[in-house]
Structure formats: C-alpha cells, structure tokens
PDB file of C-alpha atoms in Angstrom:
ATOM      1  CA  MET A  12     -13.138 186.503  13.728  1.00 42.00           C
ATOM      2  CA  SER A  13     -13.620 185.957  10.023  1.00 43.00           C
ATOM      3  CA  TYR A  14     -16.091 183.214   9.031  1.00 43.00           C
ATOM      4  CA  ASP A  15     -13.564 182.127   6.433  1.00 48.00           C
ATOM      5  CA  SER A  16     -11.337 180.880   9.249  1.00 48.00           C
ATOM      6  CA  PRO A  17     -11.640 177.168  10.157  1.00 51.00           C
ATOM      7  CA  LYS A  18     -11.649 178.173  13.840  1.00 50.00           C
ATOM      8  CA  ALA A  19     -15.042 179.800  13.365  1.00 47.00           C
ATOM      9  CA  PHE A  20     -16.608 176.404  12.752  1.00 43.00           C
ATOM     10  CA  ARG A  21     -15.117 174.652  15.803  1.00 46.00           C
ATOM     11  CA  PRO A  22     -17.957 175.714  18.178  1.00 47.00           C
ATOM     12  CA  ILE A  23     -20.528 174.408  15.675  1.00 44.00           C
ATOM     13  CA  VAL A  24     -18.728 171.055  15.399  1.00 45.00           C
ATOM     14  CA  PHE A  25     -18.527 170.865  19.190  1.00 45.00           C
ATOM     15  CA  LEU A  26     -22.248 171.540  19.566  1.00 49.00           C
ATOM     16  CA  ASN A  27     -23.104 168.888  16.959  1.00 66.00           C
ATOM     17  CA  THR A  28     -20.920 166.333  18.758  1.00 70.00           C
ATOM     18  CA  LEU A  29     -22.421 167.215  22.135  1.00 72.00           C
ATOM     19  CA  GLY A  30     -25.921 166.953  20.699  1.00 69.00           C
ATOM     20  CA  LYS A  31     -25.220 163.449  19.362  1.00 75.00           C
ATOM     21  CA  LEU A  32     -23.892 162.348  22.746  1.00 80.00           C
ATOM     22  CA  ILE A  33     -27.008 163.659  24.478  1.00 79.00           C
ATOM     23  CA  GLU A  34     -29.196 161.840  21.940  1.00 78.00           C
ATOM     24  CA  LYS A  35     -27.382 158.562  22.696  1.00 80.00           C
ATOM     25  CA  VAL A  36     -27.875 159.031  26.444  1.00 82.00           C
ATOM     26  CA  ILE A  37     -31.580 159.769  25.955  1.00 79.00           C
ATOM     27  CA  GLY A  38     -31.907 156.772  23.633  1.00 79.00           C
ATOM     28  CA  GLU A  39     -30.409 154.414  26.216  1.00 82.00           C
ATOM     29  CA  ARG A  40     -32.675 155.756  28.949  1.00 83.00           C
ATOM     30  CA  LEU A  41     -35.701 155.317  26.685  1.00 82.00           C
ATOM     31  CA  GLN A  42     -34.785 151.717  25.980  1.00 82.00           C
ATOM     32  CA  PHE A  43     -34.163 150.965  29.658  1.00 84.00           C
ATOM     33  CA  HIS A  44     -37.604 152.330  30.533  1.00 81.00           C
ATOM     34  CA  VAL A  45     -39.615 150.497  27.863  1.00 82.00           C
ATOM     35  CA  VAL A  46     -37.759 147.178  28.302  1.00 79.00           C
ATOM     36  CA  SER A  47     -38.215 147.341  32.093  1.00 78.00           C
ATOM     37  CA  ASN A  48     -41.959 147.837  31.593  1.00 79.00           C
ATOM     38  CA  ASN A  49     -42.201 144.990  29.025  1.00 82.00           C
ATOM     39  CA  PHE A  50     -43.541 147.435  26.453  1.00 85.00           C
ATOM     40  CA  ILE A  51     -41.298 146.108  23.688  1.00 84.00           C
ATOM     41  CA  HIS A  52     -42.543 142.863  22.134  1.00 85.00           C
ATOM     42  CA  GLN A  53     -40.161 139.910  22.503  1.00 85.00           C
ATOM     43  CA  SER A  54     -40.247 139.302  18.720  1.00 86.00           C
ATOM     44  CA  GLN A  55     -38.859 142.778  18.044  1.00 85.00           C
ATOM     45  CA  LEU A  56     -35.111 142.644  17.435  1.00 82.00           C
ATOM     46  CA  GLY A  57     -34.369 145.847  15.531  1.00 72.00           C
ATOM     47  CA  GLY A  58     -33.602 149.257  16.991  1.00 69.00           C
ATOM     48  CA  LEU A  59     -32.582 147.815  20.357  1.00 76.00           C
ATOM     49  CA  LYS A  60     -29.277 147.555  22.144  1.00 72.00           C
ATOM     50  CA  PHE A  61     -27.630 144.109  22.126  1.00 70.00           C
ATOM     51  CA  LYS A  62     -29.951 143.007  19.302  1.00 73.00           C
ATOM     52  CA  SER A  63     -28.676 142.305  15.796  1.00 71.00           C
ATOM     53  CA  THR A  64     -29.405 140.393  12.603  1.00 72.00           C
ATOM     54  CA  SER A  65     -27.422 137.513  14.141  1.00 78.00           C
ATOM     55  CA  ASP A  66     -30.068 137.212  16.873  1.00 79.00           C
ATOM     56  CA  ALA A  67     -32.796 136.965  14.244  1.00 80.00           C
ATOM     57  CA  GLY A  68     -30.786 134.288  12.413  1.00 82.00           C
ATOM     58  CA  VAL A  69     -30.205 132.299  15.606  1.00 85.00           C
ATOM     59  CA  ALA A  70     -33.897 132.475  16.538  1.00 85.00           C
ATOM     60  CA  LEU A  71     -34.995 131.301  13.081  1.00 86.00           C
ATOM     61  CA  THR A  72     -32.401 128.492  13.011  1.00 89.00           C
ATOM     62  CA  HIS A  73     -33.516 127.270  16.439  1.00 89.00           C
ATOM     63  CA  PHE A  74     -37.147 127.310  15.308  1.00 88.00           C
ATOM     64  CA  ILE A  75     -36.324 125.317  12.160  1.00 89.00           C
ATOM     65  CA  HIS A  76     -34.340 122.654  14.037  1.00 90.00           C
ATOM     66  CA  MET A  77     -37.028 122.300  16.712  1.00 90.00           C
ATOM     67  CA  GLY A  78     -39.521 121.658  13.915  1.00 89.00           C
ATOM     68  CA  TRP A  79     -37.301 118.992  12.363  1.00 89.00           C
ATOM     69  CA  VAL A  80     -37.167 117.204  15.706  1.00 90.00           C
ATOM     70  CA  LYS A  81     -40.974 116.985  15.503  1.00 90.00           C
ATOM     71  CA  ASN A  82     -40.819 115.949  11.817  1.00 89.00           C
ATOM     72  CA  LEU A  83     -42.251 119.317  10.722  1.00 90.00           C
ATOM     73  CA  SER A  84     -41.166 121.547   7.860  1.00 88.00           C
ATOM     74  CA  THR A  85     -40.864 125.306   8.322  1.00 91.00           C
ATOM     75  CA  SER A  86     -42.168 127.962   5.946  1.00 91.00           C
ATOM     76  CA  SER A  87     -41.460 131.669   6.238  1.00 91.00           C
ATOM     77  CA  PRO A  88     -42.195 134.690   4.040  1.00 91.00           C
ATOM     78  CA  ALA A  89     -39.841 137.664   4.409  1.00 92.00           C
ATOM     79  CA  PHE A  90     -41.345 141.103   3.784  1.00 94.00           C
ATOM     80  CA  ASP A  91     -40.137 144.683   3.747  1.00 93.00           C
ATOM     81  CA  ILE A  92     -41.903 147.867   4.876  1.00 93.00           C
ATOM     82  CA  SER A  93     -41.650 150.490   2.154  1.00 90.00           C
ATOM     83  CA  GLN A  94     -40.099 153.897   3.028  1.00 86.00           C
ATOM     84  CA  PHE A  95     -40.220 153.023   6.713  1.00 87.00           C
ATOM     85  CA  PHE A  96     -38.400 155.911   8.438  1.00 84.00           C
ATOM     86  CA  PRO A  97     -39.953 158.709   6.322  1.00 82.00           C
ATOM     87  CA  SER A  98     -43.433 157.208   6.907  1.00 84.00           C
ATOM     88  CA  LEU A  99     -43.578 157.278  10.725  1.00 84.00           C
ATOM     89  CA  ASN A 100     -46.534 159.385  11.820  1.00 84.00           C
ATOM     90  CA  HIS A 101     -45.563 161.961  14.469  1.00 83.00           C
ATOM     91  CA  CYS A 102     -48.972 162.017  16.164  1.00 84.00           C
ATOM     92  CA  LEU A 103     -49.105 158.236  16.452  1.00 86.00           C
ATOM     93  CA  LEU A 104     -45.530 158.119  17.753  1.00 85.00           C
ATOM     94  CA  SER A 105     -46.363 160.695  20.449  1.00 85.00           C
ATOM     95  CA  LEU A 106     -49.415 158.651  21.495  1.00 87.00           C
ATOM     96  CA  THR A 107     -47.222 155.538  21.670  1.00 87.00           C
ATOM     97  CA  LEU A 108     -44.772 157.323  23.969  1.00 85.00           C
ATOM     98  CA  GLY A 109     -47.682 158.192  26.231  1.00 85.00           C
ATOM     99  CA  LYS A 110     -48.897 154.564  26.230  1.00 85.00           C
ATOM    100  CA  ALA A 111     -45.366 153.476  27.174  1.00 84.00           C
ATOM    101  CA  GLY A 112     -45.764 155.386  30.445  1.00 83.00           C
ATOM    102  CA  PHE A 113     -43.593 158.426  29.781  1.00 83.00           C
ATOM    103  CA  ASN A 114     -44.268 161.704  31.533  1.00 83.00           C
ATOM    104  CA  PHE A 115     -46.302 164.316  29.655  1.00 85.00           C
ATOM    105  CA  HIS A 116     -43.300 166.671  29.507  1.00 83.00           C
ATOM    106  CA  ILE A 117     -41.171 163.947  27.895  1.00 82.00           C
ATOM    107  CA  VAL A 118     -43.867 163.286  25.296  1.00 84.00           C
ATOM    108  CA  GLN A 119     -44.059 167.018  24.620  1.00 83.00           C
ATOM    109  CA  PHE A 120     -40.278 167.199  24.252  1.00 79.00           C
ATOM    110  CA  PHE A 121     -40.309 164.482  21.604  1.00 79.00           C
ATOM    111  CA  SER A 122     -43.176 166.161  19.786  1.00 77.00           C
ATOM    112  CA  ASN A 123     -40.943 169.221  19.448  1.00 77.00           C
ATOM    113  CA  TYR A 124     -37.936 167.063  18.566  1.00 74.00           C
ATOM    114  CA  LEU A 125     -39.840 165.335  15.785  1.00 74.00           C
ATOM    115  CA  GLY A 126     -40.953 168.700  14.456  1.00 65.00           C
ATOM    116  CA  GLU A 127     -37.380 169.390  13.384  1.00 60.00           C
ATOM    117  CA  THR A 128     -37.780 166.783  10.636  1.00 53.00           C
ATOM    118  CA  ARG A 129     -40.426 167.604   8.102  1.00 54.00           C
ATOM    119  CA  TYR A 130     -41.572 165.112   5.491  1.00 52.00           C
ATOM    120  CA  PHE A 131     -44.961 166.065   4.137  1.00 53.00           C
ATOM    121  CA  TRP A 132     -47.366 163.503   2.719  1.00 53.00           C
ATOM    122  CA  ASN A 133     -50.871 164.756   1.978  1.00 56.00           C
ATOM    123  CA  ASN A 134     -50.080 167.798   4.185  1.00 55.00           C
ATOM    124  CA  ILE A 135     -49.306 165.550   7.179  1.00 56.00           C
ATOM    125  CA  ASN A 136     -45.990 166.075   8.934  1.00 58.00           C
ATOM    126  CA  VAL A 137     -44.365 162.648   9.288  1.00 62.00           C
ATOM    127  CA  GLY A 138     -40.990 160.950   9.300  1.00 68.00           C
ATOM    128  CA  VAL A 139     -37.945 160.272  11.468  1.00 72.00           C
ATOM    129  CA  ARG A 140     -34.471 160.975  10.172  1.00 69.00           C
ATOM    130  CA  GLN A 141     -32.669 157.704   9.514  1.00 68.00           C
ATOM    131  CA  GLY A 142     -29.199 157.491  11.008  1.00 67.00           C
ATOM    132  CA  LEU A 143     -29.778 159.591  14.135  1.00 72.00           C
ATOM    133  CA  ALA A 144     -29.075 158.081  17.541  1.00 74.00           C
ATOM    134  CA  LEU A 145     -32.754 158.265  18.568  1.00 78.00           C
ATOM    135  CA  SER A 146     -34.192 156.885  15.316  1.00 81.00           C
ATOM    136  CA  PRO A 147     -33.734 153.151  16.175  1.00 82.00           C
ATOM    137  CA  ILE A 148     -35.476 153.278  19.565  1.00 84.00           C
ATOM    138  CA  LEU A 149     -38.234 155.551  18.232  1.00 85.00           C
ATOM    139  CA  SER A 150     -38.889 153.122  15.367  1.00 85.00           C
ATOM    140  CA  ALA A 151     -38.968 150.220  17.828  1.00 87.00           C
ATOM    141  CA  LEU A 152     -41.489 152.091  19.973  1.00 87.00           C
ATOM    142  CA  TYR A 153     -43.615 152.852  16.926  1.00 89.00           C
ATOM    143  CA  LEU A 154     -43.837 149.176  15.909  1.00 90.00           C
ATOM    144  CA  SER A 155     -44.312 147.687  19.363  1.00 90.00           C
ATOM    145  CA  PRO A 156     -48.116 148.222  19.479  1.00 91.00           C
ATOM    146  CA  PHE A 157     -48.372 146.750  15.980  1.00 93.00           C
ATOM    147  CA  LEU A 158     -46.690 143.510  17.134  1.00 92.00           C
ATOM    148  CA  HIS A 159     -48.877 143.189  20.231  1.00 92.00           C
ATOM    149  CA  ILE A 160     -52.056 143.761  18.215  1.00 94.00           C
ATOM    150  CA  LEU A 161     -50.909 141.342  15.490  1.00 94.00           C
ATOM    151  CA  GLU A 162     -50.224 138.654  18.080  1.00 94.00           C
ATOM    152  CA  ASN A 163     -53.715 139.050  19.581  1.00 94.00           C
ATOM    153  CA  GLN A 164     -55.441 139.011  16.182  1.00 94.00           C
ATOM    154  CA  LEU A 165     -53.649 135.842  15.070  1.00 94.00           C
ATOM    155  CA  LYS A 166     -54.532 134.175  18.386  1.00 93.00           C
ATOM    156  CA  ASN A 167     -58.191 135.136  17.939  1.00 94.00           C
ATOM    157  CA  LEU A 168     -58.116 133.676  14.416  1.00 93.00           C
ATOM    158  CA  LYS A 169     -56.409 130.555  15.812  1.00 93.00           C
ATOM    159  CA  ILE A 170     -53.571 130.788  13.275  1.00 92.00           C
ATOM    160  CA  PRO A 171     -50.384 129.268  14.740  1.00 91.00           C
ATOM    161  CA  ILE A 172     -47.851 131.788  13.440  1.00 91.00           C
ATOM    162  CA  SER A 173     -44.628 133.089  14.969  1.00 90.00           C
ATOM    163  CA  PHE A 174     -43.006 136.286  13.755  1.00 89.00           C
ATOM    164  CA  LEU A 175     -39.785 138.246  13.959  1.00 89.00           C
ATOM    165  CA  LEU A 176     -39.234 141.897  13.140  1.00 88.00           C
ATOM    166  CA  PHE A 177     -35.906 143.630  12.548  1.00 86.00           C
ATOM    167  CA  VAL A 178     -36.531 147.372  12.042  1.00 82.00           C
ATOM    168  CA  ASP A 179     -38.380 147.410   8.680  1.00 86.00           C
ATOM    169  CA  ASP A 180     -37.897 143.732   7.757  1.00 90.00           C
ATOM    170  CA  GLY A 181     -40.268 141.056   8.991  1.00 90.00           C
ATOM    171  CA  LEU A 182     -40.632 137.276   9.028  1.00 90.00           C
ATOM    172  CA  LEU A 183     -43.758 135.171   9.513  1.00 93.00           C
ATOM    173  CA  VAL A 184     -42.981 131.592  10.502  1.00 92.00           C
ATOM    174  CA  THR A 185     -45.165 128.500  10.624  1.00 92.00           C
ATOM    175  CA  GLN A 186     -44.546 124.742  10.839  1.00 91.00           C
ATOM    176  CA  SER A 187     -46.545 121.836   9.502  1.00 90.00           C
ATOM    177  CA  LYS A 188     -46.253 118.446   7.829  1.00 87.00           C
ATOM    178  CA  SER A 189     -48.206 119.863   4.893  1.00 85.00           C
ATOM    179  CA  PHE A 190     -46.955 122.739   2.738  1.00 83.00           C
ATOM    180  CA  GLN A 191     -50.536 123.375   1.604  1.00 86.00           C
ATOM    181  CA  LEU A 192     -51.549 123.964   5.228  1.00 89.00           C
ATOM    182  CA  SER A 193     -48.514 126.171   5.831  1.00 89.00           C
ATOM    183  CA  ASN A 194     -49.302 128.277   2.766  1.00 89.00           C
ATOM    184  CA  SER A 195     -52.901 128.681   3.887  1.00 91.00           C
ATOM    185  CA  ARG A 196     -51.780 129.951   7.309  1.00 92.00           C
ATOM    186  CA  LEU A 197     -49.181 132.272   5.822  1.00 92.00           C
ATOM    187  CA  PHE A 198     -51.585 133.667   3.239  1.00 92.00           C
ATOM    188  CA  CYS A 199     -54.069 134.642   5.957  1.00 94.00           C
ATOM    189  CA  SER A 200     -51.485 135.983   8.426  1.00 95.00           C
ATOM    190  CA  TYR A 201     -49.682 137.971   5.708  1.00 95.00           C
ATOM    191  CA  ASN A 202     -52.935 139.699   4.769  1.00 95.00           C
ATOM    192  CA  VAL A 203     -53.709 140.429   8.430  1.00 96.00           C
ATOM    193  CA  ALA A 204     -50.247 141.939   8.957  1.00 95.00           C
ATOM    194  CA  SER A 205     -50.419 144.002   5.749  1.00 95.00           C
ATOM    195  CA  ILE A 206     -53.840 145.476   6.582  1.00 95.00           C
ATOM    196  CA  LEU A 207     -52.788 146.202  10.176  1.00 95.00           C
ATOM    197  CA  LEU A 208     -49.662 148.010   8.983  1.00 95.00           C
ATOM    198  CA  LEU A 209     -51.873 150.279   6.889  1.00 94.00           C
ATOM    199  CA  ASP A 210     -53.548 151.396  10.121  1.00 92.00           C
ATOM    200  CA  PHE A 211     -50.073 152.435  11.286  1.00 92.00           C
ATOM    201  CA  ARG A 212     -49.546 154.394   8.037  1.00 89.00           C
ATOM    202  CA  LEU A 213     -47.057 151.796   6.795  1.00 93.00           C
ATOM    203  CA  VAL A 214     -47.092 149.827   3.539  1.00 93.00           C
ATOM    204  CA  VAL A 215     -45.592 146.426   2.754  1.00 94.00           C
ATOM    205  CA  GLU A 216     -43.523 146.391  -0.433  1.00 93.00           C
ATOM    206  CA  HIS A 217     -45.154 143.261  -1.866  1.00 92.00           C
ATOM    207  CA  SER A 218     -42.800 143.022  -4.846  1.00 92.00           C
ATOM    208  CA  LYS A 219     -39.934 142.258  -2.440  1.00 91.00           C
ATOM    209  CA  THR A 220     -41.757 139.574  -0.454  1.00 93.00           C
ATOM    210  CA  LYS A 221     -40.117 136.148  -0.699  1.00 90.00           C
ATOM    211  CA  ILE A 222     -41.187 132.846   0.833  1.00 88.00           C
ATOM    212  CA  PHE A 223     -38.716 130.233   2.046  1.00 88.00           C
ATOM    213  CA  HIS A 224     -39.371 126.569   2.848  1.00 86.00           C
ATOM    214  CA  PHE A 225     -37.047 124.587   5.113  1.00 87.00           C
ATOM    215  CA  SER A 226     -37.438 120.822   4.807  1.00 81.00           C
ATOM    216  CA  ARG A 227     -35.333 117.916   6.025  1.00 79.00           C
ATOM    217  CA  SER A 228     -36.332 115.841   3.020  1.00 72.00           C
ATOM    218  CA  ILE A 229     -33.464 114.295   1.095  1.00 65.00           C
ATOM    219  CA  GLY A 230     -33.247 115.415  -2.519  1.00 61.00           C
ATOM    220  CA  LEU A 231     -35.049 118.162  -4.434  1.00 60.00           C
ATOM    221  CA  PHE A 232     -38.565 119.145  -3.546  1.00 61.00           C
ATOM    222  CA  ASN A 233     -40.967 121.633  -5.097  1.00 61.00           C
ATOM    223  CA  PRO A 234     -43.448 122.934  -2.518  1.00 64.00           C
ATOM    224  CA  PRO A 235     -46.617 124.652  -3.766  1.00 61.00           C
ATOM    225  CA  SER A 236     -46.517 128.449  -3.828  1.00 61.00           C
ATOM    226  CA  CYS A 237     -48.932 130.814  -2.130  1.00 54.00           C
ATOM    227  CA  GLN A 238     -50.226 131.703  -5.620  1.00 54.00           C
ATOM    228  CA  ASP A 239     -51.408 128.112  -5.936  1.00 48.00           C
ATOM    229  CA  HIS A 240     -53.318 128.599  -2.690  1.00 46.00           C
ATOM    230  CA  ARG A 241     -54.995 131.793  -3.930  1.00 46.00           C
ATOM    231  CA  LYS A 242     -56.219 129.899  -6.974  1.00 43.00           C
TER     232      LYS A 242
END
C-alpha cells in the first residue's frame, strides 16, 4: 500500500484515538484512588472531575457573604503560577505518586510515560504536556502536597487564611474588620506560598497578582494596598 494513500494513515489515527481513550480511563482511576484516600486537598478544584471555575466562584461568594453576616470585609489576592505545565518536575511527581499509595509498578509506568515529554531546564527533564487526558490529574497530584504543607505552615504561624487553587491559579482569602490587618495577613501568607512553591520548582508570576477587597460599605471606599503595608 502506498503511503500517499489516505488509507495508510487510518491505523495510526485509530491507535491515537485508542491511546486517548486509555489515558482517560487511567485518569479516572487515578482520581478515584486519590480522592478515596483523601490525598487531594479540599481546596484544590482544578484538574479534577466535577470541579470547575464555577465551583471556585461559588465557594468564594459563600465565603464573602458569610463574612458580611459577621460584619467582616473579605480581601483576596489572585496569583498565577508561571509556565506551570512545562515546569513540573518528573522526579518530584513520581515521588508524589508513591506518597499517594500507588504500587511501585504504577509509579514506574508513569516515570516512563513522563519520559515521552522532554522539556529541559538546566539539564533537568521536566514538564507535562498540556491538553492530554492525564495532565489535569497529574497536575492536581503534583500540587496536593504543596497545599497540605501550606495549610500546616499557616496554622503554625497562626495566620487565619483560607485558599483556593484551580490548576495554576490561586486565591488567598482572609476576613477582618480592618483592611490593614487583612493586608498584613495576606502579605505574610503570600510570601510563605511563593517561597514554598519554589521548593516545588514553581514560580509565581508576581506581575499578574491582583488583590480584591469585598466590602458591604455603601459608597466608594479606598482600602490601603499591600505596598502601603510593606512601607
């Protein structure tokens, strides 16, 4: 059969389609396992089935309204992780799969699977291809230890902060009657999160960070910025 014939490419298309279906099945089984074992942090909404940006919006809206009931204003900086998918470290991801309780052979399989994608940064093989069926659950697994560690560190520092994460976008949320106090909490927690992400080989894109204040006050108000706090 000539390779110029369209029929020659039908087996390749079939194999690609079959491979995508298998990836989806594996992805669903991975999620079932980690959710059943409570490995995924409850604040993690991205990369999971039945989770969407709407869920993040509903959670934030509920938090804001609960604060208003208590006569508290809500402040929240939104941040973005730079070059998230290409930055995932293969070795760290394999260790995370092991911590999640997967069999050694499964961890070894994913080590080989990740080897198909090769982004090199300082001669280190990293990265997960964005858009593949397994990329969302693998990214969620990668960030789950970060969220658990962040929660423990903020508790140890006695900083009352809630947080939400949707794939590579994050929110830190705090409530107070004083914007100065809120900014102080957010300034500390933002630095803790940024430094911790560096340990996971991830970098916050600070130029895209925005802070939002939600107040029930009638009329215009001009809350102090975090830059005022740093001064």
